Coordinates of C-alpha atoms in Angstrom, one line a residue:
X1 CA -177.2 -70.0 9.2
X2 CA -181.0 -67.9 8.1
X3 CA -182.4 -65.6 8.9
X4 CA -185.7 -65.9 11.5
X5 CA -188.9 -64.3 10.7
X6 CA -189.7 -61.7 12.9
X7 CA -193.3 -60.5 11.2
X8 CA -195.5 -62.0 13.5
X9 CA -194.7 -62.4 17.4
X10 CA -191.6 -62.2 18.7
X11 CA -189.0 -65.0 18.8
X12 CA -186.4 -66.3 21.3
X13 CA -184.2 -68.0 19.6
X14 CA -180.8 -69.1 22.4
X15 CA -177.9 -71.6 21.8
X16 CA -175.0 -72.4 23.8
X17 CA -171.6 -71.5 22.5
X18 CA -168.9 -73.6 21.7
X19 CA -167.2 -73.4 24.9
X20 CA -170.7 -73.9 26.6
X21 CA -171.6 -76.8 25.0
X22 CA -168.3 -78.0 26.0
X23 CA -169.3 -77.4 29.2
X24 CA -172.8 -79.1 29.2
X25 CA -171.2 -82.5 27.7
X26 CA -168.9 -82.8 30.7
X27 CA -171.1 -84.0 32.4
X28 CA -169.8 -83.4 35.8
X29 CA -172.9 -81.0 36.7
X30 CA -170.4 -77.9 37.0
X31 CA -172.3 -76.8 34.3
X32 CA -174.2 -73.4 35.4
X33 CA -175.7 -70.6 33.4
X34 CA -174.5 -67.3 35.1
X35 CA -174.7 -64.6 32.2
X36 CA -175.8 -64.7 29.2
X37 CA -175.7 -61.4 26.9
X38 CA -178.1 -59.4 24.2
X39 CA -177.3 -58.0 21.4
X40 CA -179.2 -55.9 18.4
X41 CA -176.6 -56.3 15.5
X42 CA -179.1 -56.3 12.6
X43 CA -180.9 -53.5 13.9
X44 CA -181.9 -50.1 11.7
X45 CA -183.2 -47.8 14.2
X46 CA -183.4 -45.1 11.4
X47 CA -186.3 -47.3 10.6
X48 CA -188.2 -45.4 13.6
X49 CA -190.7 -43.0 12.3
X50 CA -192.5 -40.7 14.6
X51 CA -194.3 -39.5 11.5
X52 CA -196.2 -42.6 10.6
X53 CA -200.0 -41.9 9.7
X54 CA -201.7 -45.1 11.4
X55 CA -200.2 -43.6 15.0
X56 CA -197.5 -44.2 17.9
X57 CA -198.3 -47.9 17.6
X58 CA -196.7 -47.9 14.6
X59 CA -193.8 -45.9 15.1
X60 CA -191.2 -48.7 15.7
X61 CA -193.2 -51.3 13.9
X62 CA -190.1 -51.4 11.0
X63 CA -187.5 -52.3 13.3
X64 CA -189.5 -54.9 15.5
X65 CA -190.3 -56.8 12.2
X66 CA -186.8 -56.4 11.1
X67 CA -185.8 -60.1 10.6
X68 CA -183.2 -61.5 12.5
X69 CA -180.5 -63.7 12.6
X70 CA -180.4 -67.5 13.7
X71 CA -178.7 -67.9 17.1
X72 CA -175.1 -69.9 16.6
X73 CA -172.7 -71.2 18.3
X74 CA -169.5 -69.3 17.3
X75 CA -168.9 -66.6 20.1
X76 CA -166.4 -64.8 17.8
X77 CA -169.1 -64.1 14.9
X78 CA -172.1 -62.5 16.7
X79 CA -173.0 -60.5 19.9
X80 CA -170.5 -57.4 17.9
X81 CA -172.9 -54.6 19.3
X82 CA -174.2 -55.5 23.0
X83 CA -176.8 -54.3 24.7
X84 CA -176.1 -52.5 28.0
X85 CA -178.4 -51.5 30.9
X86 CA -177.8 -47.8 32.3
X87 CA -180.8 -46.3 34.7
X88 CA -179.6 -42.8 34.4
X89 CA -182.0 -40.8 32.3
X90 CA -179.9 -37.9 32.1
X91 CA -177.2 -38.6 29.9
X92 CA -176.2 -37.3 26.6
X93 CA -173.7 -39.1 25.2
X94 CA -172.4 -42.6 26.3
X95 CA -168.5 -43.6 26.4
X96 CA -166.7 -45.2 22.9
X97 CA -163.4 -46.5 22.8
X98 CA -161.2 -45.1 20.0
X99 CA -157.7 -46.2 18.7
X100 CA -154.9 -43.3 19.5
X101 CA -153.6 -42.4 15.9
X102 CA -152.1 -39.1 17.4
X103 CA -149.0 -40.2 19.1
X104 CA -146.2 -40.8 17.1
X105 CA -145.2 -44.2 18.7
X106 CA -149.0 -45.3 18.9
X107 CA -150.1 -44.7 15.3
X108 CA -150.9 -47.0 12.8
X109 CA -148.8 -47.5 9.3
X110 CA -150.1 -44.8 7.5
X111 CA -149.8 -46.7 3.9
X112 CA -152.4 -49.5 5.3
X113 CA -154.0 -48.1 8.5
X114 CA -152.7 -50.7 10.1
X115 CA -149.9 -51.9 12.8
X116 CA -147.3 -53.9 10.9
X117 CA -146.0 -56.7 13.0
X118 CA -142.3 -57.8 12.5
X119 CA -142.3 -61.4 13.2
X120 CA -138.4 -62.3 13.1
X121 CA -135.1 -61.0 13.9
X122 CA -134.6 -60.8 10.1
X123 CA -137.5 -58.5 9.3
X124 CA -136.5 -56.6 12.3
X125 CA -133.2 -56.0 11.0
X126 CA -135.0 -54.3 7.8
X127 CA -136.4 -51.4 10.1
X128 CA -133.8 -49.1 9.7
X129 CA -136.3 -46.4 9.2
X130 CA -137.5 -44.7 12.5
X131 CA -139.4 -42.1 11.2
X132 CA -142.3 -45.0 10.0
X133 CA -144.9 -45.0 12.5
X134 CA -147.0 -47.7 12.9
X135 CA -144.1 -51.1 13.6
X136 CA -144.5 -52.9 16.1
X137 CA -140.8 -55.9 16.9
X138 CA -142.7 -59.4 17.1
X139 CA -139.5 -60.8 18.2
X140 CA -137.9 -58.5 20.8
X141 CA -140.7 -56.5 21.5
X142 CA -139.2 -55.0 24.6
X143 CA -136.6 -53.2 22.5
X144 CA -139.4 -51.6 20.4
X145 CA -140.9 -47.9 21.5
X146 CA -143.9 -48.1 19.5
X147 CA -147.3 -49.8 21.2
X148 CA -151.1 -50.0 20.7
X149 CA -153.0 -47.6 22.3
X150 CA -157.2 -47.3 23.1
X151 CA -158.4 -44.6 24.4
X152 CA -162.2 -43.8 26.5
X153 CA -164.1 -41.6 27.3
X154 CA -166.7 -39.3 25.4
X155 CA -165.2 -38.4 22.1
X156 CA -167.4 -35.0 21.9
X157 CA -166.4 -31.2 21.7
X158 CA -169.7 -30.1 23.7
X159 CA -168.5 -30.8 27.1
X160 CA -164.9 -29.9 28.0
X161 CA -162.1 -32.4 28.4
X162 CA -161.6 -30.4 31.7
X163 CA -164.7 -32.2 32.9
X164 CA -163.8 -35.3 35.1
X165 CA -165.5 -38.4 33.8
X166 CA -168.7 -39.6 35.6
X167 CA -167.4 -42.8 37.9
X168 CA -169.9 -45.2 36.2
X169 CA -168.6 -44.5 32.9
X170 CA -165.4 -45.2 33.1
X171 CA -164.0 -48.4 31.9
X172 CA -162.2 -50.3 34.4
X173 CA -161.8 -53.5 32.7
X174 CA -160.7 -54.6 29.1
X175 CA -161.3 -57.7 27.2
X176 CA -158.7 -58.2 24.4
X177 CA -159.2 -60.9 21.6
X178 CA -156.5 -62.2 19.2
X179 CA -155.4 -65.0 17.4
X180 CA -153.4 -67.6 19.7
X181 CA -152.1 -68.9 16.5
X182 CA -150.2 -65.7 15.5
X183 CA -148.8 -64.0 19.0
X184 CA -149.4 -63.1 22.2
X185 CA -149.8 -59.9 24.1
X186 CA -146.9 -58.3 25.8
X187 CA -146.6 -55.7 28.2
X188 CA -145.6 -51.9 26.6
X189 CA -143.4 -51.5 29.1
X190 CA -141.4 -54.7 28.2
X191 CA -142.7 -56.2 31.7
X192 CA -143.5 -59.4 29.4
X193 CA -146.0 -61.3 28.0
X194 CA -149.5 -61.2 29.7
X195 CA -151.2 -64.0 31.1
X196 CA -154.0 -65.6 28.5
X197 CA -157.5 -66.2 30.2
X198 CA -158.8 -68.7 28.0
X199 CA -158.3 -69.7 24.5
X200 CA -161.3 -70.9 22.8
X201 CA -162.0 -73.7 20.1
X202 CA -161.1 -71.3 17.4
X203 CA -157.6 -70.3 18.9
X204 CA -158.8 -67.2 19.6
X205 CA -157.2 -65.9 23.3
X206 CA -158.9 -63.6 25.9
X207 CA -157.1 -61.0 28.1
X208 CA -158.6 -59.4 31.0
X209 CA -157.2 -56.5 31.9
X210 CA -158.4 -54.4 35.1
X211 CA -157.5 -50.7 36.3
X212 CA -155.1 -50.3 39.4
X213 CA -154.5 -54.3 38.8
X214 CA -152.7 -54.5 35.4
X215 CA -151.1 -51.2 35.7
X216 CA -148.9 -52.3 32.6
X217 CA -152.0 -52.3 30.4
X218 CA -155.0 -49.9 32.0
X219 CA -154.1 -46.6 33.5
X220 CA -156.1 -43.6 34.0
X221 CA -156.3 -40.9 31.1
X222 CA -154.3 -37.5 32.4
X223 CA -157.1 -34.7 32.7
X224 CA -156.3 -32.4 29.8
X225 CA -155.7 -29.9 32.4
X226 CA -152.7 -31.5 33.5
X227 CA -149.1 -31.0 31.9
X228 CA -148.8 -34.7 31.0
X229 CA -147.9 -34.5 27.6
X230 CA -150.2 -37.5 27.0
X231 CA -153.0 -35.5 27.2
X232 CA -152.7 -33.4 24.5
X233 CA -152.2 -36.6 22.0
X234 CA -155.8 -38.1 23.3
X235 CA -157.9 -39.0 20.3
X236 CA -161.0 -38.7 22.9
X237 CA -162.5 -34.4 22.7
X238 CA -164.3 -34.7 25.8
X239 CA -164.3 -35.9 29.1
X240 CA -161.7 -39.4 29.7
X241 CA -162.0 -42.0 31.2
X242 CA -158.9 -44.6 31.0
X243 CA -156.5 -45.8 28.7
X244 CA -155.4 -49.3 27.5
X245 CA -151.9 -49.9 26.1
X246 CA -150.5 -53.1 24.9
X247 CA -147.5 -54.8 22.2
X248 CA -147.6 -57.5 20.3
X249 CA -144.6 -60.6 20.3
X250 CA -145.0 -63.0 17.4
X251 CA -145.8 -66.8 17.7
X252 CA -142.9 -69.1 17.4
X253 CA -145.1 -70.5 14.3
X254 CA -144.6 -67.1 12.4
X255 CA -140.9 -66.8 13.5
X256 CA -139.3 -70.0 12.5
X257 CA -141.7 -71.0 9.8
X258 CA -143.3 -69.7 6.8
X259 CA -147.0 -72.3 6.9
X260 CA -149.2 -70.2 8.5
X261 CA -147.9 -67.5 6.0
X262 CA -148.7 -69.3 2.8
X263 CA -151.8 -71.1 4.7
X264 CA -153.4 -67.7 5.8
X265 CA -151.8 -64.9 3.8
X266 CA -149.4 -63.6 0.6
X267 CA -146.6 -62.0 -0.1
X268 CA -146.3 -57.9 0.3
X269 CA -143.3 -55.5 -1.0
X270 CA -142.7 -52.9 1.4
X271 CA -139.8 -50.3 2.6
X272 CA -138.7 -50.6 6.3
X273 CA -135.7 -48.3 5.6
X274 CA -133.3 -51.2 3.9
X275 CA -135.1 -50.6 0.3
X276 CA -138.2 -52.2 -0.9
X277 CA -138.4 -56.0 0.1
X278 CA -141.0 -58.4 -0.5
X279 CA -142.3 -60.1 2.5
X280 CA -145.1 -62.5 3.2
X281 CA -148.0 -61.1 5.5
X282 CA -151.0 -62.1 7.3
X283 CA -153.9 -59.9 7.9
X284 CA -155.7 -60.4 11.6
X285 CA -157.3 -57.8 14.0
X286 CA -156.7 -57.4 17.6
X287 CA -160.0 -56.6 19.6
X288 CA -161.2 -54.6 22.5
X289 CA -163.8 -54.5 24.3
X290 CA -165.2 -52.7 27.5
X291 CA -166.4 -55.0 30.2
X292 CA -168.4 -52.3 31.6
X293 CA -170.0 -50.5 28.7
X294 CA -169.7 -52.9 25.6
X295 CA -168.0 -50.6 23.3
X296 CA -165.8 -52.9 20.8
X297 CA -162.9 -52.3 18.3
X298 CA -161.3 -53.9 15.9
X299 CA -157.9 -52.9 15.8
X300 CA -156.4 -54.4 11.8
X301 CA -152.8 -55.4 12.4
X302 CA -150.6 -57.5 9.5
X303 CA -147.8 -59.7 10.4
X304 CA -144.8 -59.4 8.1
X305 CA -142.0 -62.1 7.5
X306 CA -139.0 -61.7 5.4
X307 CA -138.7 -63.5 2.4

């Protein structure tokens, strides 16, 4: 991996993923480019100065010589900030997604800013303390109350949370991305486990959650006009789009062994409420992305395991 130098003309520089190239060496001539993405990670657009003395030609000279990446192949490394295409001139602030830390039983663990994962009945049994937000049951997550929630919409104070959301900017579909290796998604409202879209070369698993199709997951954000307590907990300030909710259950590989523990991760002495324990961990991120607009989060969770 380089960098390319960008101080003359411009360079294209494309490869095909992974799973593409997969694709291509079938052979079977179902292969068939029908998206492709753009992205403008490395980009400084500070570096724009309307000030410059040699004129307008110049103003964005910094960040069109800003060197760039090499394209590769892994799809879980690059493309983080995407571009997006939106023909309305009149808008002032564009829809993020932001984690819900205001709802007790969405939260993260406060000591780590993080979602603590209880892999095994055993751990489980250690959580005696209720008033710890932040735990998620890997093993019988239906029994737990606490869940992962993303919230959308525009996160400003200058328009009114009383404003409905513009149609075109609300997210109707979510991508989530986690490691295959270490659990699964499961429904909040212990419906079960959701179906897995693809898993890629890297074990890493894509959900596709849609609006009015996986109520379980994507519902729409109560207006904060509206007595649904819900809305007064939403971590967006302005106008809201929709929310996504989700649990975690634990892979059989974290329950009934300890490898991927001492392969991927250490050892961690915490208090669940049955005094302080050491446990072994692993450290991963769940993330989320908007189909429609782009916006991404990574959301840190850390899978615990009795010792």
């Amino acid at each position: 991996m380089g960098f390319l130098d960008n101080s003359g003309d411009i360079i294209l520089d494309a490869v095909l993923t992974d799973t593409g190239r997969h694709r291509l060496a079938r052979g079977d001539g179902s292969f068939r480019i029908a998206k492709f993405a753009l992205g403008d990670d490395e980009i400084n657009y500070q570096l724009y100065d309307k000030n410059n003395a040699s004129g307008s030609a110049y103003y964005d000279l910094s960040i069109l010589q800003t060197p760039v990446l090499e394209a590769f192949t892994n799809n879980t490394s690059l493309m983080k900030s995407k571009l997006i295409s939106i023909p309305r001139t009149n808008l002032l602030y564009l829809p993020v997604v932001r984690l819900n830390t205001k709802v007790s039983t969405t939260a993260p663990y406060s000591a780590l800013n993080s979602h603590l994962v209880l892999v095994d009945n055993s751990t489980e049994l250690d959580y005696t303390d209720t008033t710890l937000q932040g735990i998620l049951l890997g093993e019988n997550p239906g029994n737990g109350s606490n869940f992962i929630r993303a919230d959308q919409g525009l996160d400003t104070t200058e328009i009114p949370a009383s404003f409905p959301l513009d149609a075109d900017l609300v997210e109707t579909q979510y991508i989530v991305e986690m490691d295959n290796r270490l659990g699964q998604i499961y429904a909040p409202t212990g419906a079960g486990l959701a179906k897995v879209s693809f898993i890629d070369d890297d074990q890493i698993a894509s959900y596709y959650f849609t609006l009015n199709t996986d109520t379980a997951y994507v519902k729409p954000t109560p207006n904060a006009l509206q007595t649904d307590a819900s809305a007064a907990g939403n971590q967006i300030s302005g106008p809201r789009g929709t929310i996504l909710q989700l649990k975690i259950k634990a892979s059989i590989d974290l329950n009934s062994s300890t490898f991927l523990f001492t392969q991927l991760g250490d050892t961690y002495n915490v208090n669940l409420g049955a005094g302080p324990a050491d446990y072994y961990y692993i450290d991963s991120t769940i993330r989320i992305s908007g189909a429609t607009t782009g916006y991404r989060i990574d959301i840190p969770v850390r899978f615990l395991k009795k010792q």
